[in-house]
C-alpha cells in the first residue's frame, strides 16, 4: 500500500519520523542526566525602571552547560522537558539556583531587586508546586515578596481551573505574578481581570519594530493603557535601541528589559553590573 501511494517518498518520510523520535529520545536521556548531574546553569538579565533608569530586577534564564555542545539555549530543551514531564523538576532547579544566587548577592551588599523566574504553564497544573516553591524560599532565604513568577498565556488552554487555583495560592503566599510575552497568547480580556497578576510583559515582537511600525506603536500603547487602567505594572521586553526606549517612555511604560540595558549574562558578570548600578531608591523593603 505504501508503494502505491508514492513508494520511496513514503519510505523517506517514515524514516524521518524515526530519526526525529530517536533524536528526541536521546535528548531526553541527556536532559535527565543533566538534571541529575547538575549541568543546568542560570543566566541573569537586568530589568530597568524607565523613569529613573535604575536597576529594579533581574530575570533568571536557564542555560544547559552540555558536556560536549557547550551552552545550550532554552528553546532547544524546554519544549521537550514540557513534553516529557521534566519541566517541574527543571523549573525548581532553576528557582533554587537563582534564589541562592540572589540571596548571596543581598548578603554581599549587591541588591538585585526583584528576582523574576519563568514558570511553565505545565507546572501550574501540579498541585504540589506552591509548597515546593515555599520550601525553596525557606531553604535559600530569598524573601517571598522579592520573587516574581513569569507565566505565558498558554496556561489558558490547559486545565484553567486548577491553574487558577495554583496562581491564587502563589499570590496569597506573597509571590508576584507577571504575564510573559503578553499579546501573543490566548488570554481574553475577561480572564485578565480575574487573574491574580501584578505585571504585563509586552512581547518582544511588538517592541522590535516600534520605531517604524505605527501598528506596533498602537499595540504597545494599548497594552500600556490596559495595564495602567487595571493597576498593573508594564515592562517591555526586547528593547535594543534608545529610540525604542524613548517611545516606550513617551507611552508611559514603567520598565524595560533588553540588549540595550544588558544581555543575559553569567552570575559573575551580573555581580559587576549590579555593583555599578545601585538598585532604584524607590525600591525600599516596604515598597517591594
Ligand atoms: P522569555 O521569558 O520571554 O525570555 C526572554 C528571551 O528573550 C530570552 O531568551 C532573552 O535572552 C531574549 N532577549 C532578551 N532581551 C532581548 C533583546 O533585546 N533582543 C533579543 N533579540 N532577544 C532578547 P532565552 O534566554 O533564549 O529564553 C527563551 C525562552 O525560554 C524564555 O523567553 C522563556 O520562555 C524560556 N525559558 C528560559 N528560562 C526558563 C526557565 O527557567 N523555565 C522555563 N519554563 N522557561 C524558561
Ligand atoms: Mg520571561
Ligand atoms: Mg518574554
Ligand atoms: Mg517573548
Short mmCIF file of C-alpha atoms and ligand atoms in Angstrom, two decimals:
data_model
loop_
_atom_site.label_atom_id
_atom_site.label_comp_id
_atom_site.label_asym_id
_atom_site.label_seq_id
_atom_site.Cartn_x
_atom_site.Cartn_y
_atom_site.Cartn_z
CA UNK A 1 0.00 0.00 0.00
CA UNK A 2 2.85 2.37 0.81
CA UNK A 3 4.36 1.69 -2.64
CA UNK A 4 1.12 2.56 -4.44
CA UNK A 5 0.91 5.80 -2.51
CA UNK A 6 4.27 7.08 -3.62
CA UNK A 7 6.79 4.38 -2.78
CA UNK A 8 10.11 5.91 -1.89
CA UNK A 9 8.70 9.17 -0.71
CA UNK A 10 6.62 7.39 1.91
CA UNK A 11 9.67 5.44 2.89
CA UNK A 12 11.78 8.59 3.40
CA UNK A 13 9.01 10.27 5.31
CA UNK A 14 8.66 7.44 7.82
CA UNK A 15 12.43 7.25 8.17
CA UNK A 16 12.49 10.96 9.05
CA UNK A 17 9.87 10.34 11.69
CA UNK A 18 12.02 7.63 13.21
CA UNK A 19 15.08 9.85 13.12
CA UNK A 20 13.18 12.58 14.88
CA UNK A 21 11.82 10.22 17.52
CA UNK A 22 15.30 8.81 18.13
CA UNK A 23 16.85 12.24 18.37
CA UNK A 24 14.23 13.25 20.93
CA UNK A 25 14.76 10.07 22.92
CA UNK A 26 18.47 10.64 23.21
CA UNK A 27 17.96 14.32 24.05
CA UNK A 28 15.50 13.29 26.76
CA UNK A 29 18.06 10.86 28.16
CA UNK A 30 20.74 13.56 28.15
CA UNK A 31 18.36 16.01 29.80
CA UNK A 32 17.56 13.55 32.60
CA UNK A 33 21.27 13.16 33.11
CA UNK A 34 21.73 16.95 33.08
CA UNK A 35 19.14 17.30 35.85
CA UNK A 36 20.84 14.59 37.87
CA UNK A 37 24.38 15.82 37.33
CA UNK A 38 23.64 19.49 37.87
CA UNK A 39 24.50 20.66 34.33
CA UNK A 40 21.97 23.48 34.32
CA UNK A 41 23.14 26.98 34.97
CA UNK A 42 21.33 30.30 35.24
CA UNK A 43 21.94 33.50 33.30
CA UNK A 44 20.69 36.85 34.53
CA UNK A 45 19.24 39.76 32.57
CA UNK A 46 18.67 43.15 34.21
CA UNK A 47 15.32 44.94 34.26
CA UNK A 48 15.33 48.74 34.45
CA UNK A 49 12.94 51.44 35.57
CA UNK A 50 12.32 53.70 32.56
CA UNK A 51 11.70 56.70 34.80
CA UNK A 52 14.87 56.81 36.88
CA UNK A 53 16.95 54.43 34.72
CA UNK A 54 17.81 52.25 37.69
CA UNK A 55 18.01 48.51 38.09
CA UNK A 56 14.77 47.16 39.55
CA UNK A 57 15.10 43.47 38.99
CA UNK A 58 16.64 40.55 37.23
CA UNK A 59 15.22 37.74 35.12
CA UNK A 60 16.69 34.25 35.56
CA UNK A 61 17.10 32.41 32.23
CA UNK A 62 18.19 28.79 32.16
CA UNK A 63 21.17 27.55 30.13
CA UNK A 64 22.30 23.98 29.74
CA UNK A 65 26.01 23.58 30.17
CA UNK A 66 26.26 20.50 27.96
CA UNK A 67 29.45 18.43 28.32
CA UNK A 68 30.00 18.34 24.51
CA UNK A 69 27.77 21.02 22.98
CA UNK A 70 28.63 23.81 25.42
CA UNK A 71 25.92 26.30 26.43
CA UNK A 72 22.54 25.25 25.01
CA UNK A 73 19.66 27.76 24.73
CA UNK A 74 16.32 27.03 26.44
CA UNK A 75 14.36 26.75 23.20
CA UNK A 76 16.41 23.61 22.43
CA UNK A 77 15.20 21.74 25.51
CA UNK A 78 12.33 23.48 27.34
CA UNK A 79 9.65 22.21 24.92
CA UNK A 80 10.98 18.65 25.29
CA UNK A 81 11.14 18.98 29.08
CA UNK A 82 7.48 20.05 29.00
CA UNK A 83 6.52 17.18 26.73
CA UNK A 84 8.33 14.54 28.78
CA UNK A 85 7.21 15.64 32.23
CA UNK A 86 10.60 17.03 33.28
CA UNK A 87 9.69 20.71 33.37
CA UNK A 88 8.74 20.98 37.03
CA UNK A 89 11.97 19.37 38.19
CA UNK A 90 13.89 21.66 35.81
CA UNK A 91 11.96 24.77 36.85
CA UNK A 92 12.50 24.09 40.55
CA UNK A 93 16.24 23.62 40.00
CA UNK A 94 16.42 26.98 38.23
CA UNK A 95 14.41 28.62 41.01
CA UNK A 96 16.65 27.17 43.69
CA UNK A 97 19.84 28.26 41.92
CA UNK A 98 18.51 31.76 41.22
CA UNK A 99 17.22 32.25 44.79
CA UNK A 100 20.51 31.03 46.23
CA UNK A 101 22.50 33.41 43.99
CA UNK A 102 20.29 36.43 44.68
CA UNK A 103 20.28 35.79 48.43
CA UNK A 104 24.07 35.64 48.29
CA UNK A 105 24.18 38.95 46.39
CA UNK A 106 22.00 40.58 49.03
CA UNK A 107 24.30 39.27 51.76
CA UNK A 108 27.31 40.66 49.94
CA UNK A 109 25.67 44.06 49.64
CA UNK A 110 24.50 43.95 45.98
CA UNK A 111 20.79 44.42 45.73
CA UNK A 112 19.43 42.78 42.57
CA UNK A 113 15.87 43.96 43.34
CA UNK A 114 13.09 41.61 42.25
CA UNK A 115 14.02 38.15 41.02
CA UNK A 116 11.84 37.09 38.07
CA UNK A 117 11.77 33.38 37.22
CA UNK A 118 9.90 31.74 34.34
CA UNK A 119 7.36 29.13 35.30
CA UNK A 120 5.92 26.81 32.68
CA UNK A 121 2.15 26.62 32.29
CA UNK A 122 2.59 22.89 32.83
CA UNK A 123 3.90 23.49 36.35
CA UNK A 124 0.73 25.33 37.27
CA UNK A 125 -1.28 22.16 36.84
CA UNK A 126 0.75 20.46 39.58
CA UNK A 127 -0.89 20.91 42.97
CA UNK A 128 2.30 20.48 44.97
CA UNK A 129 4.05 23.41 43.24
CA UNK A 130 3.20 26.17 45.77
CA UNK A 131 4.54 24.02 48.62
CA UNK A 132 7.69 23.18 46.63
CA UNK A 133 8.31 26.86 45.92
CA UNK A 134 7.69 27.74 49.54
CA UNK A 135 10.31 25.17 50.61
CA UNK A 136 12.87 26.65 48.21
CA UNK A 137 12.26 30.15 49.54
CA UNK A 138 12.69 28.94 53.12
CA UNK A 139 15.79 26.94 52.26
CA UNK A 140 17.52 29.74 50.34
CA UNK A 141 16.32 32.65 52.46
CA UNK A 142 15.16 34.68 49.45
CA UNK A 143 12.27 36.91 50.61
CA UNK A 144 8.93 35.83 49.17
CA UNK A 145 7.91 39.40 48.24
CA UNK A 146 11.02 39.68 46.06
CA UNK A 147 10.03 36.75 43.86
CA UNK A 148 8.10 37.24 40.63
CA UNK A 149 6.98 34.30 38.51
CA UNK A 150 6.56 34.85 34.75
CA UNK A 151 3.92 32.71 33.08
CA UNK A 152 2.81 32.85 29.44
CA UNK A 153 -0.80 32.96 28.41
CA UNK A 154 -0.57 29.35 27.21
CA UNK A 155 -1.85 28.11 30.56
CA UNK A 156 -5.30 29.20 29.42
CA UNK A 157 -5.50 26.23 27.10
CA UNK A 158 -4.96 23.55 29.73
CA UNK A 159 -6.82 22.88 32.95
CA UNK A 160 -7.64 26.51 33.60
CA UNK A 161 -9.48 25.96 36.89
CA UNK A 162 -6.62 24.14 38.53
CA UNK A 163 -4.03 26.59 37.17
CA UNK A 164 -6.05 29.50 38.52
CA UNK A 165 -6.19 27.85 41.93
CA UNK A 166 -2.40 27.41 41.93
CA UNK A 167 -1.87 31.01 40.78
CA UNK A 168 -4.12 32.26 43.57
CA UNK A 169 -2.21 30.23 46.12
CA UNK A 170 1.10 31.66 44.90
CA UNK A 171 -0.31 35.18 45.07
CA UNK A 172 -1.63 34.55 48.59
CA UNK A 173 1.87 33.48 49.61
CA UNK A 174 3.07 36.95 48.57
CA UNK A 175 4.68 35.99 45.26
CA UNK A 176 4.27 38.43 42.35
CA UNK A 177 2.96 37.17 39.03
CA UNK A 178 3.69 38.54 35.56
CA UNK A 179 2.21 37.57 32.21
CA UNK A 180 5.14 36.94 29.86
CA UNK A 181 5.04 37.54 26.08
CA UNK A 182 1.80 39.43 26.58
CA UNK A 183 -0.27 39.92 23.45
CA UNK A 184 0.81 36.75 21.66
CA UNK A 185 -1.23 34.17 23.53
CA UNK A 186 -4.72 33.03 24.23
CA UNK A 187 -5.94 35.13 27.09
CA UNK A 188 -9.16 37.01 26.74
CA UNK A 189 -9.62 40.34 28.43
CA UNK A 190 -12.28 38.89 30.70
CA UNK A 191 -9.72 36.44 32.10
CA UNK A 192 -7.23 39.20 32.68
CA UNK A 193 -9.38 40.81 35.37
CA UNK A 194 -9.76 37.52 37.27
CA UNK A 195 -6.05 36.80 37.29
CA UNK A 196 -4.01 37.48 40.43
CA UNK A 197 -1.27 39.23 38.45
CA UNK A 198 0.71 42.40 39.02
CA UNK A 199 2.61 42.87 35.75
CA UNK A 200 2.33 42.58 31.97
CA UNK A 201 5.41 41.95 29.84
CA UNK A 202 4.95 43.36 26.34
CA UNK A 203 6.23 40.71 23.93
CA UNK A 204 9.43 41.40 22.01
CA UNK A 205 7.58 41.08 18.69
CA UNK A 206 5.80 44.39 19.44
CA UNK A 207 8.94 46.17 20.67
CA UNK A 208 11.09 45.18 17.70
CA UNK A 209 9.61 47.47 15.03
CA UNK A 210 8.33 50.19 17.36
CA UNK A 211 10.27 52.89 15.53
CA UNK A 212 8.98 52.20 12.00
CA UNK A 213 5.69 50.43 12.54
CA UNK A 214 2.69 52.53 13.54
CA UNK A 215 0.66 49.40 14.30
CA UNK A 216 3.20 48.10 16.79
CA UNK A 217 3.23 51.54 18.40
CA UNK A 218 -0.57 51.42 18.66
CA UNK A 219 -0.48 47.91 20.15
CA UNK A 220 2.17 48.73 22.74
CA UNK A 221 0.31 51.91 23.65
CA UNK A 222 -2.91 49.92 24.09
CA UNK A 223 -1.20 47.32 26.30
CA UNK A 224 0.29 50.06 28.48
CA UNK A 225 -3.09 51.79 28.77
CA UNK A 226 -4.76 48.48 29.62
CA UNK A 227 -2.14 47.73 32.26
CA UNK A 228 -2.50 51.19 33.78
CA UNK A 229 -6.26 51.00 33.98
CA UNK A 230 -6.10 47.58 35.62
CA UNK A 231 -3.49 48.82 38.09
CA UNK A 232 -0.72 46.60 36.69
CA UNK A 233 2.91 47.39 36.04
CA UNK A 234 4.05 47.13 32.43
CA UNK A 235 7.51 46.10 31.26
CA UNK A 236 8.67 45.91 27.63
CA UNK A 237 10.95 43.05 26.61
CA UNK A 238 13.48 43.05 23.77
CA UNK A 239 14.43 46.73 23.96
CA UNK A 240 17.58 47.08 21.86
CA UNK A 241 17.60 50.73 20.79
CA UNK A 242 17.42 54.13 22.51
CA UNK A 243 14.70 55.05 20.01
CA UNK A 244 12.51 52.19 21.23
CA UNK A 245 13.06 53.17 24.86
CA UNK A 246 12.14 56.79 24.05
CA UNK A 247 8.84 55.73 22.51
CA UNK A 248 8.06 53.45 25.47
CA UNK A 249 8.81 56.25 27.92
CA UNK A 250 6.54 58.56 25.93
CA UNK A 251 3.80 55.90 26.02
CA UNK A 252 4.12 55.65 29.82
CA UNK A 253 5.71 52.21 30.06
CA UNK A 254 7.15 51.54 33.55
CA UNK A 255 10.10 49.26 32.91
CA UNK A 256 12.25 47.77 30.18
CA UNK A 257 14.49 44.80 29.59
CA UNK A 258 16.67 44.08 26.57
CA UNK A 259 20.08 44.18 24.96
CA UNK A 260 20.14 47.99 25.30
CA UNK A 261 20.45 47.52 29.06
CA UNK A 262 22.21 44.18 29.15
CA UNK A 263 22.12 40.74 27.57
CA UNK A 264 21.51 37.69 29.74
CA UNK A 265 24.85 37.09 31.49
CA UNK A 266 26.57 34.77 33.93
CA UNK A 267 26.22 35.40 37.66
CA UNK A 268 29.80 36.61 37.72
CA UNK A 269 29.19 39.23 35.02
CA UNK A 270 25.96 40.28 36.68
CA UNK A 271 27.68 40.95 40.00
CA UNK A 272 29.88 43.52 38.30
CA UNK A 273 26.88 45.22 36.72
CA UNK A 274 24.87 45.19 39.95
CA UNK A 275 27.77 46.76 41.83
CA UNK A 276 27.93 49.61 39.31
CA UNK A 277 24.15 50.16 39.33
CA UNK A 278 22.62 50.68 42.75
CA UNK A 279 19.04 49.49 42.87
CA UNK A 280 16.22 52.02 42.42
CA UNK A 281 15.85 54.19 45.51
CA UNK A 282 12.08 53.89 45.25
CA UNK A 283 12.52 50.21 45.85
CA UNK A 284 12.76 50.05 49.60
CA UNK A 285 11.88 46.99 51.62
CA UNK A 286 8.41 48.33 52.23
CA UNK A 287 7.57 49.05 48.59
CA UNK A 288 8.95 45.73 47.33
P1 LIG B 1 11.30 34.86 27.83
O1 LIG B 1 11.00 34.53 29.23
O2 LIG B 1 10.33 35.70 27.09
O3 LIG B 1 12.74 35.49 27.87
C1 LIG B 1 13.18 36.48 27.01
C2 LIG B 1 14.07 35.92 25.91
O4 LIG B 1 14.43 36.99 25.04
C3 LIG B 1 15.39 35.36 26.42
O5 LIG B 1 15.78 34.29 25.55
C4 LIG B 1 16.34 36.53 26.25
O6 LIG B 1 17.68 36.12 26.09
C5 LIG B 1 15.81 37.15 24.98
N1 LIG B 1 16.09 38.59 24.93
C6 LIG B 1 16.14 39.45 25.95
N2 LIG B 1 16.37 40.72 25.52
C7 LIG B 1 16.47 40.65 24.17
C8 LIG B 1 16.71 41.63 23.16
O7 LIG B 1 16.88 42.83 23.41
N3 LIG B 1 16.70 41.17 21.86
C9 LIG B 1 16.53 39.87 21.55
N4 LIG B 1 16.56 39.52 20.27
N5 LIG B 1 16.30 38.91 22.50
C10 LIG B 1 16.27 39.30 23.80
P2 LIG B 1 16.28 32.92 26.12
O8 LIG B 1 17.15 33.13 27.31
O9 LIG B 1 16.82 32.13 24.96
O10 LIG B 1 14.94 32.24 26.62
C11 LIG B 1 13.92 31.92 25.73
C12 LIG B 1 12.67 31.48 26.44
O11 LIG B 1 12.90 30.23 27.12
C13 LIG B 1 12.20 32.44 27.52
O12 LIG B 1 11.51 33.51 26.95
C14 LIG B 1 11.32 31.52 28.35
O13 LIG B 1 10.06 31.38 27.75
C15 LIG B 1 12.05 30.19 28.24
N6 LIG B 1 12.83 29.99 29.47
C16 LIG B 1 14.06 30.44 29.80
N7 LIG B 1 14.42 30.02 31.03
C17 LIG B 1 13.39 29.29 31.50
C18 LIG B 1 13.13 28.57 32.72
O14 LIG B 1 13.94 28.54 33.68
N8 LIG B 1 11.94 27.91 32.82
C19 LIG B 1 11.01 27.93 31.82
N9 LIG B 1 9.85 27.27 31.99
N10 LIG B 1 11.21 28.59 30.66
C20 LIG B 1 12.38 29.26 30.51
MG1 LIG B 2 10.34 35.51 30.84
MG1 LIG B 3 9.07 37.06 27.43
MG1 LIG B 4 8.98 36.97 24.39
#
